[in-house]
Coordinates of C-alpha atoms (C1' of nucleotides) in Angstrom, one line a residue:
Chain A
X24 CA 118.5 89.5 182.5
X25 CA 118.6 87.3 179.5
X26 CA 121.0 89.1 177.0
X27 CA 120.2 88.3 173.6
X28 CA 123.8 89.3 171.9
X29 CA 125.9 87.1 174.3
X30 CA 122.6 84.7 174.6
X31 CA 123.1 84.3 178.5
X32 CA 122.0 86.0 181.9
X33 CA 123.6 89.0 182.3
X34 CA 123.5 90.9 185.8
X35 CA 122.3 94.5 185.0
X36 CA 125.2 96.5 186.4
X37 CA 124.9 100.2 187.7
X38 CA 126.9 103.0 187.2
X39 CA 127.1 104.7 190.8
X40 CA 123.3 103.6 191.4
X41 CA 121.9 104.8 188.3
X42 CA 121.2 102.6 185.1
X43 CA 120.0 104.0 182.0
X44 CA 117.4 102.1 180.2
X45 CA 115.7 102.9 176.2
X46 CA 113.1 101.4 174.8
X47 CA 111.9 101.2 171.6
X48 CA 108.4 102.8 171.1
X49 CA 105.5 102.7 168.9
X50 CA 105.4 103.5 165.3
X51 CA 102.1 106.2 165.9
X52 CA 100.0 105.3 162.4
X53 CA 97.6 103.1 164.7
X54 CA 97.2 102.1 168.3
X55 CA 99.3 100.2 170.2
X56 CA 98.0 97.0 170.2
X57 CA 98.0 94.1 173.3
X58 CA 101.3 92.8 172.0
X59 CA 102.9 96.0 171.8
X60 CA 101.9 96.8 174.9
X61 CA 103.1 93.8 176.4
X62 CA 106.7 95.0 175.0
X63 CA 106.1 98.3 176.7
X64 CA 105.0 96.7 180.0
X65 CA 108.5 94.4 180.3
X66 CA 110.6 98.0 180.1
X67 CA 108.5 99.2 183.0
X68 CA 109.2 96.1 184.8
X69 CA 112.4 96.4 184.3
X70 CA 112.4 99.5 185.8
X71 CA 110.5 99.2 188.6
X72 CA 112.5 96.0 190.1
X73 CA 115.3 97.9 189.0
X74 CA 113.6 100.7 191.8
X75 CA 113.1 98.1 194.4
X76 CA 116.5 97.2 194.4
X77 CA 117.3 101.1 195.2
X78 CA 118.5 102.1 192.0
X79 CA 117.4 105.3 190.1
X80 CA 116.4 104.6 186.5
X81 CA 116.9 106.7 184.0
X82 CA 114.6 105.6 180.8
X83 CA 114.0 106.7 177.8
X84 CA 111.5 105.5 175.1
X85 CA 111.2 107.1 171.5
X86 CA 108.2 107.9 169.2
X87 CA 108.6 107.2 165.9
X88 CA 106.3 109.5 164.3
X89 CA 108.4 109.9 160.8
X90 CA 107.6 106.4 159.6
X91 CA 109.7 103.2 158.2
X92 CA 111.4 103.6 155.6
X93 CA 110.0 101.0 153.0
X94 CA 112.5 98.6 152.2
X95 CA 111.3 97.9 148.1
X96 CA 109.8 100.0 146.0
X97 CA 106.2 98.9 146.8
X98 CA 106.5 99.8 150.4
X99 CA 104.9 102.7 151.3
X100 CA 105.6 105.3 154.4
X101 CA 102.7 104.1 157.3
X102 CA 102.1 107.5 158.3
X103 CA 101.9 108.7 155.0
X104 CA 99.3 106.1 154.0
X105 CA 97.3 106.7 157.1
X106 CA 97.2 110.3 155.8
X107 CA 96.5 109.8 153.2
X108 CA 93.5 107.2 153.5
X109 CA 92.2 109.7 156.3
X110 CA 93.3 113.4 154.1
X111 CA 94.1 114.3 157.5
X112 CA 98.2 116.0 158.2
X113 CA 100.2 113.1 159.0
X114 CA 101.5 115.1 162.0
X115 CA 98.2 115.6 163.7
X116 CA 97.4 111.7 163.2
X117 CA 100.9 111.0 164.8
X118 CA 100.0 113.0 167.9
X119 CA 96.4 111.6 168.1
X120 CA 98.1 108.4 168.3
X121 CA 100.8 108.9 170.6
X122 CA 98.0 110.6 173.0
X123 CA 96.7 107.4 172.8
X124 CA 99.6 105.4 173.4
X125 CA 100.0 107.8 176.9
X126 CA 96.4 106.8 177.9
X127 CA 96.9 102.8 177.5
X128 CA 100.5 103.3 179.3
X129 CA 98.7 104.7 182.3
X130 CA 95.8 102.0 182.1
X131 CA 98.1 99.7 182.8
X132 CA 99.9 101.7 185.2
X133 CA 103.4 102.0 183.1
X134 CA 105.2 104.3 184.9
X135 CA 106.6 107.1 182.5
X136 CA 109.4 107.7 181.0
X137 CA 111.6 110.4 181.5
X138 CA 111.8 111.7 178.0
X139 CA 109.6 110.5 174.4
X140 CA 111.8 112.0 171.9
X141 CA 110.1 112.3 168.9
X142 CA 112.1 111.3 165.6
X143 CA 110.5 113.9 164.0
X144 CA 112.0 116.6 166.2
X145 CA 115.4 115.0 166.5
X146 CA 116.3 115.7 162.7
X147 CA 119.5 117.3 163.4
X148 CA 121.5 115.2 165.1
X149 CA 120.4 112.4 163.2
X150 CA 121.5 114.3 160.4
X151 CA 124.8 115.1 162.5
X152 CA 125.0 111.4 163.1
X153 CA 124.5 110.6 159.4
X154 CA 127.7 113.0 158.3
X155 CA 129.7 112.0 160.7
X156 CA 129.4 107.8 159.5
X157 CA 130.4 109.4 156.2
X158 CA 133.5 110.8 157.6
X159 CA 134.5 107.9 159.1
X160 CA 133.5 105.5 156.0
X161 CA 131.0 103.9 157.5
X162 CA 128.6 105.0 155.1
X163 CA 128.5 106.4 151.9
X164 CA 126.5 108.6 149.4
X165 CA 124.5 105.8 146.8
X166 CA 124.6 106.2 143.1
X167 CA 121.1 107.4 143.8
X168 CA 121.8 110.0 145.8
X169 CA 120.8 108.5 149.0
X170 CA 122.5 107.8 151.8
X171 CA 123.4 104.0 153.2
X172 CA 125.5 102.4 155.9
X173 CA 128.2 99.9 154.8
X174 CA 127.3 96.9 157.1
X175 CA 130.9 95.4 155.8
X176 CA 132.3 98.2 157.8
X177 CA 131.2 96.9 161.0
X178 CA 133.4 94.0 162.0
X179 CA 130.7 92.7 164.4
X180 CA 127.8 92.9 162.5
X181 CA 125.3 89.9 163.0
X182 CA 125.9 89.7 166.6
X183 CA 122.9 90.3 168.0
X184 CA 120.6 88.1 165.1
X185 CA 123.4 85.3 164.8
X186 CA 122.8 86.5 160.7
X187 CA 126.3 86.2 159.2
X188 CA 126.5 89.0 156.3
X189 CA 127.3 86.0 153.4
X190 CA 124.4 84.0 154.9
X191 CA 121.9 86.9 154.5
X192 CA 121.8 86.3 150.5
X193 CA 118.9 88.4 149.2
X194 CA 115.7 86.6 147.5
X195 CA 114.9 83.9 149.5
X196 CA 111.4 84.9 151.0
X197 CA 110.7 87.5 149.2
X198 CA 111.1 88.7 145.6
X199 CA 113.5 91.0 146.0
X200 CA 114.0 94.2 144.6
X201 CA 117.3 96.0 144.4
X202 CA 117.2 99.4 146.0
X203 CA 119.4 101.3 143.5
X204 CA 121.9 103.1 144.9
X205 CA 123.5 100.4 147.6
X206 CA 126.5 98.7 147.2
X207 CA 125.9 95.8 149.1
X208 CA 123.1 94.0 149.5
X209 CA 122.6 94.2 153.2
X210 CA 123.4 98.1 153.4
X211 CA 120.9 100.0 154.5
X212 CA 119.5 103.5 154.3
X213 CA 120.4 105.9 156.6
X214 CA 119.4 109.2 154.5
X215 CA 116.4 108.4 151.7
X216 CA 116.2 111.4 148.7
X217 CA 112.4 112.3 148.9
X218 CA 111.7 111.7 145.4
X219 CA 108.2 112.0 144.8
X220 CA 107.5 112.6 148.1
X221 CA 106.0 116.1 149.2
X222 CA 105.2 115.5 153.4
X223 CA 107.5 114.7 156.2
X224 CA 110.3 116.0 154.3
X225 CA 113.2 117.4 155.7
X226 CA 116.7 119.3 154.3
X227 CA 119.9 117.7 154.9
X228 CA 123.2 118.1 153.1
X229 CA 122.1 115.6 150.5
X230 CA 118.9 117.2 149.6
X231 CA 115.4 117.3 150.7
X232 CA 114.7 113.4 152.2
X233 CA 114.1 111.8 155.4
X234 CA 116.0 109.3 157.8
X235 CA 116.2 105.2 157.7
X236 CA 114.4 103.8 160.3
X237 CA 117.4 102.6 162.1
X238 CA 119.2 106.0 163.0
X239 CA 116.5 107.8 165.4
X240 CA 117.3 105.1 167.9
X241 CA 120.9 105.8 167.5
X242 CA 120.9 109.1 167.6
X243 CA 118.3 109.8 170.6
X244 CA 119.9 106.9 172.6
X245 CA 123.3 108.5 172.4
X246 CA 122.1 112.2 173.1
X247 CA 119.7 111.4 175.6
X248 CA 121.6 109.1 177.7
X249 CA 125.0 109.9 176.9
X250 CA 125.8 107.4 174.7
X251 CA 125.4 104.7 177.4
X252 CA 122.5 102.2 177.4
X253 CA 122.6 99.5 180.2
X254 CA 119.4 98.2 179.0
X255 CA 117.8 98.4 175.6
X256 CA 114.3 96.6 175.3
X257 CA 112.2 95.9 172.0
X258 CA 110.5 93.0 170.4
X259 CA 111.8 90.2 169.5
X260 CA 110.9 91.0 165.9
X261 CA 113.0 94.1 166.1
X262 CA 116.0 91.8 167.0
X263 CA 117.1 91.8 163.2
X264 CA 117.3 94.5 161.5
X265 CA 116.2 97.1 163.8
X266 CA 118.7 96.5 166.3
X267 CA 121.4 94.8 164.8
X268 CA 121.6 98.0 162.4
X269 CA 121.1 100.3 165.3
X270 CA 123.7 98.9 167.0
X271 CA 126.3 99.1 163.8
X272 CA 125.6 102.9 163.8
X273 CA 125.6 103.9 167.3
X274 CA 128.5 101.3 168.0
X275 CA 130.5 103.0 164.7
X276 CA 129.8 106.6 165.8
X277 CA 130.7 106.4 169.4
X278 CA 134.0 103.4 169.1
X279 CA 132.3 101.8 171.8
X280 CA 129.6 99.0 173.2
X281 CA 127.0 101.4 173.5
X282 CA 124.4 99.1 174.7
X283 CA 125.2 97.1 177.6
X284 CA 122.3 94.5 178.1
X285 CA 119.8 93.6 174.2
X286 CA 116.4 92.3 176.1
X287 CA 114.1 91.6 174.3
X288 CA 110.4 90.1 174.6
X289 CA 108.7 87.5 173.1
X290 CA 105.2 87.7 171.2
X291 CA 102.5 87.3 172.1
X292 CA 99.8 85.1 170.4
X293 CA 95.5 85.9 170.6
X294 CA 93.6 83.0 171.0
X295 CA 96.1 80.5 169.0
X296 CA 97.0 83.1 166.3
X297 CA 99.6 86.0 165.9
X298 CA 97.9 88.9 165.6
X299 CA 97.6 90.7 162.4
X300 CA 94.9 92.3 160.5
X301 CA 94.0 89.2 158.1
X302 CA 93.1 86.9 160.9
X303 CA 91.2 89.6 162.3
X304 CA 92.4 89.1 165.4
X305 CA 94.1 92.4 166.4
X306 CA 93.2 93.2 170.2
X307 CA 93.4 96.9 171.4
X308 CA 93.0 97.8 175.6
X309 CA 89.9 99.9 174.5
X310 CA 88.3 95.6 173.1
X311 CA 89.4 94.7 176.4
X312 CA 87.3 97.6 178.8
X313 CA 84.2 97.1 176.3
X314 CA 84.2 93.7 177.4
X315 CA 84.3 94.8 180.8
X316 CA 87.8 93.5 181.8
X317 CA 89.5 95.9 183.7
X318 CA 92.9 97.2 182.2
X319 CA 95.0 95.8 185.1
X320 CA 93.8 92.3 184.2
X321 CA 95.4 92.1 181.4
X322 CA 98.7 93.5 183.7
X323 CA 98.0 90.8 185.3
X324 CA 97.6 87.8 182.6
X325 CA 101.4 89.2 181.3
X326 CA 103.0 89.2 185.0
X327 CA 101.8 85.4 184.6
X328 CA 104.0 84.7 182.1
X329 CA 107.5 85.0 181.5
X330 CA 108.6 87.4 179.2
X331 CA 110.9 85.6 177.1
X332 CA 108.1 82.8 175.8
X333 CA 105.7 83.4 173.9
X334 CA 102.7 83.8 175.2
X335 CA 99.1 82.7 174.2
X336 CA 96.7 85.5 175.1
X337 CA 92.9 84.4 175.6
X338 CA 89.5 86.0 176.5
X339 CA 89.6 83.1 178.8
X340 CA 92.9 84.1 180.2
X341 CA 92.1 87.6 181.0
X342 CA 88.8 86.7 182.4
X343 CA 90.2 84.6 185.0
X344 CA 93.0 87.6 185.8
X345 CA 89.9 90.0 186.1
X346 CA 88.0 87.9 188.9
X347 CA 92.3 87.3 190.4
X348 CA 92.1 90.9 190.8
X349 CA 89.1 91.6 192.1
X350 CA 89.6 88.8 194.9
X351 CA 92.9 90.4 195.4
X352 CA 91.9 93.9 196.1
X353 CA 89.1 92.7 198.1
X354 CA 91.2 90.7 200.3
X355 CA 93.7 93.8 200.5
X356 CA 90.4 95.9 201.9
X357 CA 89.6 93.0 204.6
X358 CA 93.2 93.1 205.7
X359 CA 92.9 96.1 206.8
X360 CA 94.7 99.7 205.5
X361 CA 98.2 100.1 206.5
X362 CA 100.5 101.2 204.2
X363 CA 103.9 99.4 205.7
X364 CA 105.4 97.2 203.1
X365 CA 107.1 93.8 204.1
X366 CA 110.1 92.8 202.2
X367 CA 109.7 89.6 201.2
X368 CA 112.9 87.2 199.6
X369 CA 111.0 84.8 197.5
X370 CA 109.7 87.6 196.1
X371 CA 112.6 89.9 195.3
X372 CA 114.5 87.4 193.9
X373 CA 112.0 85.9 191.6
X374 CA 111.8 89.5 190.2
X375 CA 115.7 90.0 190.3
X376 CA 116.1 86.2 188.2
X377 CA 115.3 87.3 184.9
X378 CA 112.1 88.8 185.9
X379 CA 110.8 85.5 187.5
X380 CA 106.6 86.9 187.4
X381 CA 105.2 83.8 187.3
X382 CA 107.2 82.8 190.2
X383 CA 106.1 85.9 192.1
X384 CA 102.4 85.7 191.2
X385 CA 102.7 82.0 192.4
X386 CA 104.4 83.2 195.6
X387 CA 101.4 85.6 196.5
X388 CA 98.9 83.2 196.0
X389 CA 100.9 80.6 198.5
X390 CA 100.6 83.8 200.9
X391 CA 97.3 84.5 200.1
X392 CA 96.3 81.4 201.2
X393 CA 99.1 80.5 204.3
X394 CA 97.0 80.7 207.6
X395 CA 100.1 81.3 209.7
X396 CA 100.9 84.5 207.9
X397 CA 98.7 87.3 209.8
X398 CA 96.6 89.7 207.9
X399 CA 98.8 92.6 208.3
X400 CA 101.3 90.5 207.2
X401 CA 99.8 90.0 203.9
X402 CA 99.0 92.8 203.0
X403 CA 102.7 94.3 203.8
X404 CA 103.9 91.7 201.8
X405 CA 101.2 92.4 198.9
X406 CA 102.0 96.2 198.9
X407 CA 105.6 95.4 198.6
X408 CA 105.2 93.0 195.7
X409 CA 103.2 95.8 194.0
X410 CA 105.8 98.0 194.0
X411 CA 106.9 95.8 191.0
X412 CA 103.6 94.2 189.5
X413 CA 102.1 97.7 189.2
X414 CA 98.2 96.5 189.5
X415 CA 97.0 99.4 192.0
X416 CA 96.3 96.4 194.9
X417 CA 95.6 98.9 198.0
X418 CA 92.6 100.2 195.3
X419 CA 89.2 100.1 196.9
X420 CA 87.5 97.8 194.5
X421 CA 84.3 99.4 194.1
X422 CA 85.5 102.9 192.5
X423 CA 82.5 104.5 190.2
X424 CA 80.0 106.1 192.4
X425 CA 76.5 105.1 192.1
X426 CA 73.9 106.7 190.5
X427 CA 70.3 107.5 192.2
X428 CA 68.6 105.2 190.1
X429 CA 70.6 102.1 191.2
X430 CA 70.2 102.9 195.4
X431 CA 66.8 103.0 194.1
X432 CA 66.7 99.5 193.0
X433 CA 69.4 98.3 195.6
X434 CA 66.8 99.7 198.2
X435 CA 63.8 98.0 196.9
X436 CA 65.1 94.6 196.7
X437 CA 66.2 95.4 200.7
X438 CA 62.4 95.7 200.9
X439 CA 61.9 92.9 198.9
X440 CA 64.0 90.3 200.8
X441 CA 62.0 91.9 204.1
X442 CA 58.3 91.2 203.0
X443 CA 60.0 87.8 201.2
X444 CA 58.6 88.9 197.7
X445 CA 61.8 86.5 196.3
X446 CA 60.4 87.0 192.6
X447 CA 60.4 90.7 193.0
X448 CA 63.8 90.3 194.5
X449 CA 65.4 88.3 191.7
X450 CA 64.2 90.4 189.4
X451 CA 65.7 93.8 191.2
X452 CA 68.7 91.1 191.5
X453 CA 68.8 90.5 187.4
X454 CA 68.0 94.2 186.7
X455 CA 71.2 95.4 189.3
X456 CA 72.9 93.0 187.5
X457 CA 72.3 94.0 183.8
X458 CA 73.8 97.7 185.3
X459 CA 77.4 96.1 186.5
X460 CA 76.6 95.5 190.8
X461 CA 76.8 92.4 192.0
X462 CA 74.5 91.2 194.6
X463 CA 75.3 89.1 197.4
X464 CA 73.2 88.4 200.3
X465 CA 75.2 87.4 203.5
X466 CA 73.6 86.9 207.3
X467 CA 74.1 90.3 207.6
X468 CA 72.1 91.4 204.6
X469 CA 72.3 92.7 201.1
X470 CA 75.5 93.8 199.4
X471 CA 76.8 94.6 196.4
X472 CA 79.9 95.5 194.1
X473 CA 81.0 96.4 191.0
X474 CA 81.5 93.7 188.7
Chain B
rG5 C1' 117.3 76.3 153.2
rG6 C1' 119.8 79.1 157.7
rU7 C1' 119.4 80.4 163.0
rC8 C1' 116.7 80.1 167.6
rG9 C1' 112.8 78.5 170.8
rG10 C1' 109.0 75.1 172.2
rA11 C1' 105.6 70.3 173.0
rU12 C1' 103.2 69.1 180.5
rG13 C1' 96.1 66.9 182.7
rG14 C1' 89.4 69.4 179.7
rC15 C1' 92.0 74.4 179.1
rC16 C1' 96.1 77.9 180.7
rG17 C1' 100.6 77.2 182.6
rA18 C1' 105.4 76.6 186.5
rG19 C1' 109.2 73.1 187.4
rA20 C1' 114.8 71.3 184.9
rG21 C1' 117.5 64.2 188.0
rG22 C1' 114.1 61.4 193.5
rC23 C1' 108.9 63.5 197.4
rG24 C1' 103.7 64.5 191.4
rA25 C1' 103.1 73.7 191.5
rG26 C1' 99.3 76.8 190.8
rG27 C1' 95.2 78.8 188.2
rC28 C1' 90.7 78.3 185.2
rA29 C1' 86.8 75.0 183.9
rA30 C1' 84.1 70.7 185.6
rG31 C1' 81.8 67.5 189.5
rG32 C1' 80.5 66.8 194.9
rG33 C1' 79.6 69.1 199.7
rA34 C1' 78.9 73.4 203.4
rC35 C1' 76.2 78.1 203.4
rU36 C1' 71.6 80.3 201.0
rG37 C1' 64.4 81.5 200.2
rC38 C1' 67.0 80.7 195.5
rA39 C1' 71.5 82.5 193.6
rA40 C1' 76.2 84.7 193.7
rA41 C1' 80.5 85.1 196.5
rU42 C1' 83.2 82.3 199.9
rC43 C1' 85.1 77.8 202.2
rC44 C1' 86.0 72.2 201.9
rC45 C1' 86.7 67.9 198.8
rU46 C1' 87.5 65.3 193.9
rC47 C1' 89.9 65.0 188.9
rU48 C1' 97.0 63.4 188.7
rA49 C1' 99.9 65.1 183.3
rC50 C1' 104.7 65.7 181.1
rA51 C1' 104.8 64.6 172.1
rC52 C1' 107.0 59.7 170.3
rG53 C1' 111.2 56.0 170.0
rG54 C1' 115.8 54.7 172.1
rG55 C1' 119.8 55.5 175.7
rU56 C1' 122.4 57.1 180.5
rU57 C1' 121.1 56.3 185.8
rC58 C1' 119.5 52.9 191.8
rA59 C1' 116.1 56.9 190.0
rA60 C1' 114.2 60.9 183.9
rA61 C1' 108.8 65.5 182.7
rU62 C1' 113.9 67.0 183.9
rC63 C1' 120.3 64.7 181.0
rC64 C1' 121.9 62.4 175.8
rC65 C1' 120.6 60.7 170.7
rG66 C1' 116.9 60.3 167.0
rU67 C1' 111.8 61.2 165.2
rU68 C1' 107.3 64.0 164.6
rC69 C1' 104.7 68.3 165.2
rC70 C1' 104.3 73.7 166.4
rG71 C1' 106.2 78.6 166.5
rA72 C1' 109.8 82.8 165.9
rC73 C1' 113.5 85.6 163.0
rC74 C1' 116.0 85.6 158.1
rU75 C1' 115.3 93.5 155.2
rC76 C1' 106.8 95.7 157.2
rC77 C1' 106.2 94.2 162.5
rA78 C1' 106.3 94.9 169.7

RNA sequence: GGUCGGAUGGCCGAGAGGCGAGGCAAGGGACUGCAAAUCCCUCUACACGGGUUCAAAUCCCGUUCCGACCUCCA
């Protein structure tokens, strides 16, 4: 995998056939939309070709359900202002959101994680962690009472974002506005005094407050999986600071290279324009079911791309990945139902290089369409590629049953086509149609499927 | 301003020195009562200007444009 710190392919190395994998999760003020999710997909792929090659993963991804710590003085706490827009408890709106998150990771069948420690409950030890880069000077107590890390006390600081400390000279995009009590400009909060906050507020040694941003992934990465991270996946945005100041701490508290492999993916663009709320362009899984696009489509539209470019997402895109997908599974059906898997090379590797998808999605459809590769054959070969691409291939296509009132209308337009009434049967046809089936009429009759 | 990516046919997108991926859309054909689905066929591109080479989309230099990150962000 493409490591972003030493900017080169980097095999992932086990540790006696286990690898330990974290992942940074959502921020639960809102749901998780496409591009996020595309981040959350790469861990699972990740994982699973990690799987194929007969490791055991060990993964953990965190929910960050205390909010980030606002930077200037005008920042305000997400959560908090979700609250209070909504005068709903801050907590419950965390947990309706991270419900949520759970229900789009199993749309697009994510496989869990083993743990989704919540910063909220892991207070102590980031507390612990927080007293402990005291002790060893890595931080300090501010002039305003909060707590910060002294990024000059980490020799390697920048390695991850190529920023050099001098270079990142404050002021430049925006107006900045000096956070009291640091001592350097590109310190950062580890401990934040409460002030005139009164919810999600906890004690610590320094008074009533809560944490930085930064120091949940820390401490849950190094209590959870032992201080050893093989691979740590996030966004590209979270490249600098998020990681860069994660890695300071958890590097400072433990003397060691705590996370092995930095991958991180690319974003992801909606119809020729980054997502965010004033182009109105923000693209949930629940816009992509209501336009009757099946959740695995959109699976499918990432697997087509590589992780590490930016990708632009369309309605166009995801369209064509819906009808992909459809053909797919019917195919799989016509070739029968075994369950063996064939191993196939091209296949393996593509996923093992880097996580080659398009290369493996090209690969199938070269099967798909080689005549001297049996049935059977395919759909081994299929099955074993799902493994990896996760899209539920072996799935009967047509899954909702029908109701009484569409065998009604399916059975008169049999009638129909009998007696050769073809108006009465188009009509039927455009009335099926307007209720999701599909209608096609073969030599050996009518069918029909789910669209 | 600093750092890092990118520019490929109507559209999306692989490829990384030689034999021109693939998909979508479009057009033609087969099939059909008509459609749909399916199958067959057609459409031949690498931002610009130099250079290296027998050979460049691919390597080098320069230019233009686009994007990312540079203390909210997946």
């Amino acid at each position: 995998m493409y490591d972003t710190r030493t900017r080169d392919l980097k095999e992932i190395v086990d540790r006696e056939g286990l690898v330990t994998i974290y992942c940074c999760g959502p921020t639960v003020y809102r749901d998780a939309h496409v591009g996020n999710l595309r981040t959350f997909l790469l861990a699972d792929l990740i994982s699973r070709t990690l799987q194929l090659q007969g490791l055991e993963v060990d993964l953990i991804q965190n929910i960050t359900d205390v909010g980030h710590l606002a930077d200037d003085f005008q920042g305000e706490d997400k959560l908090l202002a979700e609250a209070e827009r909504t005068r709903i408890d801050p907590f419950e709106i965390a947990r309706e959101f991270e419900d949520r998150f759970h229900q789009d990771l199993a749309l697009l069948n994510v496989q869990p994680a083993r743990a989704y420690p919540r910063a909220s409950e892991n207070m102590q030890s980031m507390i612990e962690s927080i007293q402990r880069l005291i002790e060893i000077k890595s931080a300090y107590v501010g002039s305003d009472g909060s707590v910060y890390f002294d990024a000059t006390s980490f020799e390697s600081y920048g390695a991850i974002s190529g920023n050099k400390l001098e270079a990142l000279k404050p002021g430049h995009r925006y107006e900045y506005t000096d956070e009291g009590g640091k001592k350097f400009h590109a310190d950062w909060a580890l401990w934040k005094l409460a002030g005139a906050r009164t919810q999600m507020i906890w004690d610590s040694p320094w008074g009533l407050g809560f944490p930085g941003w930064h120091i949940e992934c820390s401490a849950m990465s190094i209590d959870l999986l032992d201080a050893h991270v093989d691979v740590h996946v996030g966004g590209i945005d979270l490249r600098f600071p998020h990681h860069e100041n994660e890695r300071a701490q958890s590097n400072s508290l433990t003397h060691s290279e705590v996370v092995q492999t930095w991958v991180h993916g690319e974003h992801l663009l909606f119809e020729g324009k980054k997502m965010s709320k004033s182009a109105g362009n923000v693209v949930l899984l629940k816009d992509i079911k209501t336009r009757g696009i099946e959740p695995l489509a959109l699976r499918l539209v990432f697997l087509e791309n590589r992780y590490r470019s930016q990708m632009d997402l369309t309605w166009a895109a995801l369209e064509a990945a819906h009808a992909t997908l459809r053909r797919w599974k019917n195919s799989m059906a016509q070739w029968g139902e075994a369950k063996d898997l064939k191993i196939d090379l091209d296949l393996s590797q593509a996923f093992a290089q880097d996580l080659d998808t398009p290369r493996a999605i090209l690969r199938l459809r070269a099967i798909e369409k080689d005549q001297t590769i049996g049935n059977q054959d395919k759909r081994a070969i299929f099955l074993f590629a799902d493994q990896v691409l996760g899209l539920s291939l072996a799935e009967i296509p047509m899954s909702k049953p029908i109701t009484g009132e569409v065998q009604r209308l399916l059975d008169q337009r049999v009638i129909a086509r009998k007696t050769k009434n073809w108006s009465q049967s188009d009509s039927l046809r455009d009335q099926l149609a307007n209720l999701g089936i599909e209608i096609n009429d073969g030599a050996a009759g009518q069918s029909w499927h789910w669209k």
